[in-house]
Coordinates of C-alpha atoms in Angstrom, one line a residue:
X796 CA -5.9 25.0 7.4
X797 CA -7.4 22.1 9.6
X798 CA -6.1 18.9 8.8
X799 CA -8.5 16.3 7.8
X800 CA -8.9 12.8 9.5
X801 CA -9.3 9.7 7.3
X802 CA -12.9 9.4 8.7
X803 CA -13.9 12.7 7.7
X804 CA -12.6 12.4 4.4
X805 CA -14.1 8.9 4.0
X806 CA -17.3 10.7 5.0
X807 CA -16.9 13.4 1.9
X808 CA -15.5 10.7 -0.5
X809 CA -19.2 9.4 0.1
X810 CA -21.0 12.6 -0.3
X811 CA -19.2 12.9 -4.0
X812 CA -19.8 9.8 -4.6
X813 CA -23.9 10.5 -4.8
X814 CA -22.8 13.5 -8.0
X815 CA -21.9 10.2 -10.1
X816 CA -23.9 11.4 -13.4
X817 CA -21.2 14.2 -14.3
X818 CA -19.1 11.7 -15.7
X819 CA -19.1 9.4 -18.3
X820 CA -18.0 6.8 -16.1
X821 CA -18.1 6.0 -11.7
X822 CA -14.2 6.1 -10.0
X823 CA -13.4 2.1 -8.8
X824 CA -15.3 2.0 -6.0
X825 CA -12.9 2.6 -2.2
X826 CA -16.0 2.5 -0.7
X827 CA -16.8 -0.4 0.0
X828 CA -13.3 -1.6 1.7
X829 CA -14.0 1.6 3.9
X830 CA -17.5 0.3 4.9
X831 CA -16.7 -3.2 5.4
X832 CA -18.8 -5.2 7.5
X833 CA -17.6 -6.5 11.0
X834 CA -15.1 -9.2 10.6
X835 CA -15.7 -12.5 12.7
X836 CA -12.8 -14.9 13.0
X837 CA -12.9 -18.4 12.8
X838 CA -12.6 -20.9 15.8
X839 CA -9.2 -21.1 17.4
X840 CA -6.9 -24.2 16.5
X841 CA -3.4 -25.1 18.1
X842 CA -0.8 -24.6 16.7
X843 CA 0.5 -28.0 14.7
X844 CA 3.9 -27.3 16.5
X845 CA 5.0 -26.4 20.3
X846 CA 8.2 -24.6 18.7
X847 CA 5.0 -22.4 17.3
X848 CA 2.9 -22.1 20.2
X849 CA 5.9 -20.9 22.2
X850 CA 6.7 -18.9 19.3
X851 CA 3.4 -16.6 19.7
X852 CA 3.7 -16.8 23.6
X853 CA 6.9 -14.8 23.4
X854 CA 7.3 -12.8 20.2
X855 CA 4.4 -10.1 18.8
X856 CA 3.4 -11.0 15.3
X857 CA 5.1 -8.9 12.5
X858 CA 2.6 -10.5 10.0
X859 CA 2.1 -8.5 6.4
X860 CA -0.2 -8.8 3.2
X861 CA 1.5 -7.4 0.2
X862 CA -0.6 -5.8 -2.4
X863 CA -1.6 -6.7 -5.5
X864 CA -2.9 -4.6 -8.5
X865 CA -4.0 -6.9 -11.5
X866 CA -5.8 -6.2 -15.0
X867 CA -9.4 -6.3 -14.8
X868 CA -10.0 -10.3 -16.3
X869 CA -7.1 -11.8 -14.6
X870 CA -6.7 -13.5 -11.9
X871 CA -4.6 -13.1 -9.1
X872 CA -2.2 -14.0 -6.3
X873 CA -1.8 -12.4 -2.9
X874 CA 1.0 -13.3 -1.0
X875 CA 0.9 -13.2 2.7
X876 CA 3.7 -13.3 5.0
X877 CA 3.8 -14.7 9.3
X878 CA 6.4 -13.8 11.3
X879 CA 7.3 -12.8 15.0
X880 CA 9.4 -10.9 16.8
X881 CA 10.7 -6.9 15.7
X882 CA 14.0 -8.5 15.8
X883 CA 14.6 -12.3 14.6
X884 CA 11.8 -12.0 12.4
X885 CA 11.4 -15.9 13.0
X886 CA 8.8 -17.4 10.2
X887 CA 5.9 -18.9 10.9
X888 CA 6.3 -22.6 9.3
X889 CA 4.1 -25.5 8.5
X890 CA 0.9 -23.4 10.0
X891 CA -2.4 -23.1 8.8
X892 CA -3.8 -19.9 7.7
X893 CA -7.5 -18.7 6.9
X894 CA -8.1 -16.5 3.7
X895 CA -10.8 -13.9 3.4
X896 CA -11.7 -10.9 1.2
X897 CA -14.5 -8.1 1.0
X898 CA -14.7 -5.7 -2.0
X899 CA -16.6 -3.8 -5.0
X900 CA -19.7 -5.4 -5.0
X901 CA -19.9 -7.6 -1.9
X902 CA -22.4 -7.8 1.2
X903 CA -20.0 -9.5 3.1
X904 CA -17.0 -11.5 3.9
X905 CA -15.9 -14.3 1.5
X906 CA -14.2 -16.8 2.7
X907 CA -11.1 -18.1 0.3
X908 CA -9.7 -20.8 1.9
X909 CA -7.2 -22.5 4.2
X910 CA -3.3 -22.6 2.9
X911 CA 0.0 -23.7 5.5
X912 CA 2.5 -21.7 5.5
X913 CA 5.8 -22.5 3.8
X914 CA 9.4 -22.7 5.4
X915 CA 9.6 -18.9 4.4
X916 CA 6.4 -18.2 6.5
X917 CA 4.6 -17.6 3.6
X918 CA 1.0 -18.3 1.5
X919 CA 0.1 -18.0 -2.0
X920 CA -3.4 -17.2 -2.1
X921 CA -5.5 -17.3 -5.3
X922 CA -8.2 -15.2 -6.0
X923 CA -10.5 -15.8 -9.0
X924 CA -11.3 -12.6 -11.8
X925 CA -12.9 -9.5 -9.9
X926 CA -14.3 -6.7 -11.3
X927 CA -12.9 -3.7 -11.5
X928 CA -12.6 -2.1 -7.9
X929 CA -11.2 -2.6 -4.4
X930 CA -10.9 -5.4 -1.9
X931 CA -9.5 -6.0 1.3
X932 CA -7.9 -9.2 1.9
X933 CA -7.7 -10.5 5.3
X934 CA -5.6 -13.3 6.4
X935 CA -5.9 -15.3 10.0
X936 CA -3.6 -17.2 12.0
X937 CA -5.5 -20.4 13.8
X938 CA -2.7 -21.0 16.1
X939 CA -3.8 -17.6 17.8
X940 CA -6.0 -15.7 15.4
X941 CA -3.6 -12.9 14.7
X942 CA -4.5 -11.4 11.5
X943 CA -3.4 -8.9 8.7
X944 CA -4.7 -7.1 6.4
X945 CA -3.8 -6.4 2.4
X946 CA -5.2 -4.7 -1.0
X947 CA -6.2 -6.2 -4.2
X948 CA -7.1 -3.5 -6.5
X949 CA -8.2 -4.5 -9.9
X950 CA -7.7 -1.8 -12.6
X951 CA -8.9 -1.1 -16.3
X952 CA -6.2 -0.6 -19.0
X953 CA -5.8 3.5 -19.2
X954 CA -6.3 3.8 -15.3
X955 CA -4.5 7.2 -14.2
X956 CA -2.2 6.5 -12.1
X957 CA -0.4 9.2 -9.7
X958 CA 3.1 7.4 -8.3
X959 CA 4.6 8.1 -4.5
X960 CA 7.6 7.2 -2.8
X961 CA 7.3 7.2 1.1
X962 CA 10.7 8.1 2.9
X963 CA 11.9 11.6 2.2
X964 CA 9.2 12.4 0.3
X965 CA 6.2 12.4 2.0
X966 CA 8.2 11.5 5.6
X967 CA 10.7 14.4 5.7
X968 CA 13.7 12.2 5.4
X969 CA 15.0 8.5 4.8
X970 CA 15.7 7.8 7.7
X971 CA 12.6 8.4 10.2
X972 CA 11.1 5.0 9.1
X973 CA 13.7 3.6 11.6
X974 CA 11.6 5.4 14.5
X975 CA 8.9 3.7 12.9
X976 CA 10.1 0.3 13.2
X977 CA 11.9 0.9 16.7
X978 CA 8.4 2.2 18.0
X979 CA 9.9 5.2 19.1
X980 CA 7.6 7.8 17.1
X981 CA 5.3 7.9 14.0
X982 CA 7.2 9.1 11.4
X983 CA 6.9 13.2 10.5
X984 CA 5.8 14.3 7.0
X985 CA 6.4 17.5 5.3
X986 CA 3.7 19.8 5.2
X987 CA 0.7 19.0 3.4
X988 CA 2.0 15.6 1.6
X989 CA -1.5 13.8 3.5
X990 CA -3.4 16.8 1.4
X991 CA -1.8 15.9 -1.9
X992 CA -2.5 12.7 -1.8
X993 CA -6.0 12.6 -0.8
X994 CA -6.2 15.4 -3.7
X995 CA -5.4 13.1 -6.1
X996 CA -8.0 10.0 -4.2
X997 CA -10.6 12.8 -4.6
X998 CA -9.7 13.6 -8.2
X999 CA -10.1 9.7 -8.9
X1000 CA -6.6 9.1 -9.6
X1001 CA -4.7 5.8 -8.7
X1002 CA -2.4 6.1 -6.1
X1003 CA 0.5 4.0 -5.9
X1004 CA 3.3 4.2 -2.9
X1005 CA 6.6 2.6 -4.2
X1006 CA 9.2 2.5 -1.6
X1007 CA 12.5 1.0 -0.8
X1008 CA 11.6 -0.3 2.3
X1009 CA 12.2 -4.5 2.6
X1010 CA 9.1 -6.2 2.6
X1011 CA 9.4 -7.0 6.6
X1012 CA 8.6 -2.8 6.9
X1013 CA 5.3 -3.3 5.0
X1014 CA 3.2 -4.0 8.6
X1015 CA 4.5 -0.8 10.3
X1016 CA 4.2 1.3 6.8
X1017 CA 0.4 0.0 7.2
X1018 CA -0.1 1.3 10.7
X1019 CA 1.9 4.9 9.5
X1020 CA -0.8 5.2 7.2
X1021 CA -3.7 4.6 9.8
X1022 CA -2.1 7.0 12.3
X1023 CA -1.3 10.0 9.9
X1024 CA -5.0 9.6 8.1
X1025 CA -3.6 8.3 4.5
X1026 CA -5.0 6.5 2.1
X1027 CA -4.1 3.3 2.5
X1028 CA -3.1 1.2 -0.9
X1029 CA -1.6 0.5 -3.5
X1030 CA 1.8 -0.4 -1.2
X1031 CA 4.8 -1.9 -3.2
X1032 CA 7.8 -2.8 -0.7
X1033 CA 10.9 -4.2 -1.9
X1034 CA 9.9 -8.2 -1.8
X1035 CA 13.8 -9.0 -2.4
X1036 CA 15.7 -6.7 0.1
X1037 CA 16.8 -8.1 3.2
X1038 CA 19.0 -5.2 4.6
X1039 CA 18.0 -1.5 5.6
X1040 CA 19.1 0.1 2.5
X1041 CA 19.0 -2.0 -0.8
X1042 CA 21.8 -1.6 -3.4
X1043 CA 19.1 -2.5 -5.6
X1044 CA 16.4 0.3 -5.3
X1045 CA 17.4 1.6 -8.2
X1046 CA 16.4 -1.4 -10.4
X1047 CA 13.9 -2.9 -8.5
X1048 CA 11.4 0.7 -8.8
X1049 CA 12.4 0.8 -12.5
X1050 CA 11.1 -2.9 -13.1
X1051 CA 7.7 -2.5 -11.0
X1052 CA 7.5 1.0 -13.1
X1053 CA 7.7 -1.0 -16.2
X1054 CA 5.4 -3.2 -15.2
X1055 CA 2.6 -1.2 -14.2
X1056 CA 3.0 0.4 -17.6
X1057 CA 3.8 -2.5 -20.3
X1058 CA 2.0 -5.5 -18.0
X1059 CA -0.8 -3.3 -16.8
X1060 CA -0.9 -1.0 -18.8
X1061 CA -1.6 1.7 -16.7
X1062 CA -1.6 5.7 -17.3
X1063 CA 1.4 6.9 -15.0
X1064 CA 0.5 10.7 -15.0
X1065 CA 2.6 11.9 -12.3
X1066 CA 5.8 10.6 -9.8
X1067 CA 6.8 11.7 -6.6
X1068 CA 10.2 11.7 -5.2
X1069 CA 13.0 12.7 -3.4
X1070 CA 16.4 10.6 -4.0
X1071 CA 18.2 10.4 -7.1
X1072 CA 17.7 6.8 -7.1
X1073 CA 14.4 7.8 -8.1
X1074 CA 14.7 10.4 -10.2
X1075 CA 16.6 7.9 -12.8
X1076 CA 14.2 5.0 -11.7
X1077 CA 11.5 6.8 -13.0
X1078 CA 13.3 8.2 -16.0
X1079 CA 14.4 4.7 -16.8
X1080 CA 10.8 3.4 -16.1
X1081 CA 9.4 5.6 -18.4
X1082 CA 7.6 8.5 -17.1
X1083 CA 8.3 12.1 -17.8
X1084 CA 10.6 14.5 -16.4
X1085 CA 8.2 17.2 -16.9
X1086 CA 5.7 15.3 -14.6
X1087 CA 8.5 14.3 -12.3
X1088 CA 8.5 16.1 -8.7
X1089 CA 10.9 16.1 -6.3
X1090 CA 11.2 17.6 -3.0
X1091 CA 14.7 18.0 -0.6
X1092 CA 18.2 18.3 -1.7
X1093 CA 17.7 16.7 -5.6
X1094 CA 14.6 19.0 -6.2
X1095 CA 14.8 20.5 -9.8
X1096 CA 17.8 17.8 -10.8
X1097 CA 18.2 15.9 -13.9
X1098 CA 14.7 18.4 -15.7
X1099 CA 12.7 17.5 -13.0
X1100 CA 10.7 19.7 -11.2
X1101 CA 10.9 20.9 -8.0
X1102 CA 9.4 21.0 -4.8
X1103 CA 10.2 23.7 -2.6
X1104 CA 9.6 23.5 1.4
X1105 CA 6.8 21.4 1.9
X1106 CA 3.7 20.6 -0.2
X1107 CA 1.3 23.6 0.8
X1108 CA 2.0 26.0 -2.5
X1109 CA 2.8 22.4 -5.1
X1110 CA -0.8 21.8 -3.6
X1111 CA -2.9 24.9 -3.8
X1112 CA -1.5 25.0 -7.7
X1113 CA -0.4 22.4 -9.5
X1114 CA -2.2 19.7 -7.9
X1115 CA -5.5 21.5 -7.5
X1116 CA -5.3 22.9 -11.8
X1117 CA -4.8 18.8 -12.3
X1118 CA -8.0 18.0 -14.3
X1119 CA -9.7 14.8 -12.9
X1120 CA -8.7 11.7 -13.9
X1121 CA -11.9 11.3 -16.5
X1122 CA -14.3 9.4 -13.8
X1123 CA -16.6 10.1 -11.6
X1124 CA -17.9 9.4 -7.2

């Protein structure tokens, strides 16, 4: 089977999006974030400090955008985060930073505003009630116009929602995010996990990655996703964990399960994993065994059901008798 590129199945996410009567109601609209227009960025401004300017002469930016999912009527927050260097991870402090954002129903760019950057290297950008939908939200550095890129999507109580966790479970173990972040090689997933999840982006599910990894790993995750073709958002890195591997996994999934649930009120259908960590997580959180898969040494554990190899035979049955999720491209 030829694997398909994220261009080519942008392209056919377009073509099903023109069979929109079947349903009683259109999918949020990924379209629109896919077709943005170009980006211009603003005029370049010095740095405010030298410390800064050498900063960016000598260190590459390690910049990230967390994502944000909020209920449709409710505003949000995005939080960015400026750094530099692979290593120190040396905040960006007392900068300026421009805020943009393109989405469901937009022609172009909006501009958001200008925020400085606290002592954590860090902006708290608000952004006023969007319809339901998808946006892209791009922040700039003046100092030297690096840049990165985060999600907003805003969701409808009810949304079906299909759950992933990244290392070992679509990667084929924990531990090749380290590759990732040395730059030594993309990670490798098991067979097929790109399929499944563009399955359920087809199907007009909600896809939400939530991984262990500290929030520092959310810029390489970003550029995994680009180079193996997957769709890109929701992303939920650990905000809290500063060390490679977080005593708290466990509890942080459990409370961001709980939240997309009780807070969001979102329709968890289905949760991907591999560790035990998450098979109690998402126990704990609330979703059911029976929809709980699992692939690698816990497969089957606990009730849970297993995955077996790769993804190829999970995909061809289980995932292509899922029913849509009630909307329509």
């Amino acid at each position: 089977m030829k694997r398909l590129t994220l261009s080519m199945l942008s392209a056919l996410l377009m073509v099903f999006s023109s069979f929109s009567n079947a349903q009683s109601h259109s999918c949020p609209d990924y379209f629109s974030v896919y077709s943005a227009p170009e980006f211009v960025k603003p005029a370049k401004k010095s740095f405010r400090s030298f410390g800064n300017t050498m900063l960016s002469w000598f260190h590459r930016p390690f910049h990230m955008v967390h994502d944000e999912l909020v209920k449709e009527g409710s505003s949000a927050t995005i939080v960015g985060k400026f750094d530099y260097g692979s290593v120190i991870h040396k905040d960006l402090e007392n900068e300026y930073v421009r805020a943009y954002i393109f989405g469901t129903g937009q022609t172009d760019w909006e501009y958001v505003g200008r925020y400085k950057t606290n002592s954590d290297g860090k902006v708290y950008v608000p952004v006023a009630n969007k319809v339901e939908g998808d946006y892209a939200v791009k922040m700039v550095v003046e100092g030297d116009l690096s840049e990165a890129t985060g999600y907003l999507t805003v969701v409808k109580p009810g949304r079906k929602t299909v759950l992933f966790d990244i290392d070992g479970t679509l990667t084929l173990n924990d531990f090749e995010a380290v590759g990732d972040y040395l730059g030594i090689e993309a990670a490798a997933t098991h067979g097929y996990a790109e399929e499944t999840v563009w399955a359920y982006v087809n199907k007009g599910y909600q896809v939400v990655y939530l991984t262990g990894r500290q929030y520092w790993m959310a810029k390489m995750t970003r550029d995994w996703f680009n180079t193996k073709g997957l769709f890109g958002w929701h992303l939920r890195t650990d905000s809290n964990a500063e060390n490679p591997v977080s005593p708290q996994t466990q509890a942080y999934k459990t409370a961001y399960i709980k939240h997309l649930i009780n807070d969001l009120e979102l329709d968890i259908v289905r949760a991907y994993g591999n560790a035990d960590t998450d098979i109690w997580a998402y126990a704990d959180g609330g979703i059911a065994k029976n929809e709980t898969y699992i692939i690698g040494e816990h497969a089957g554990q606990e009730g849970t059901q297993a995955i077996d190899g790769d993804y190829s035979y999970h995909l061809t049955t289980v995932v292509a008798d899922t029913p849509d999720a009630g909307c329509s491209w």
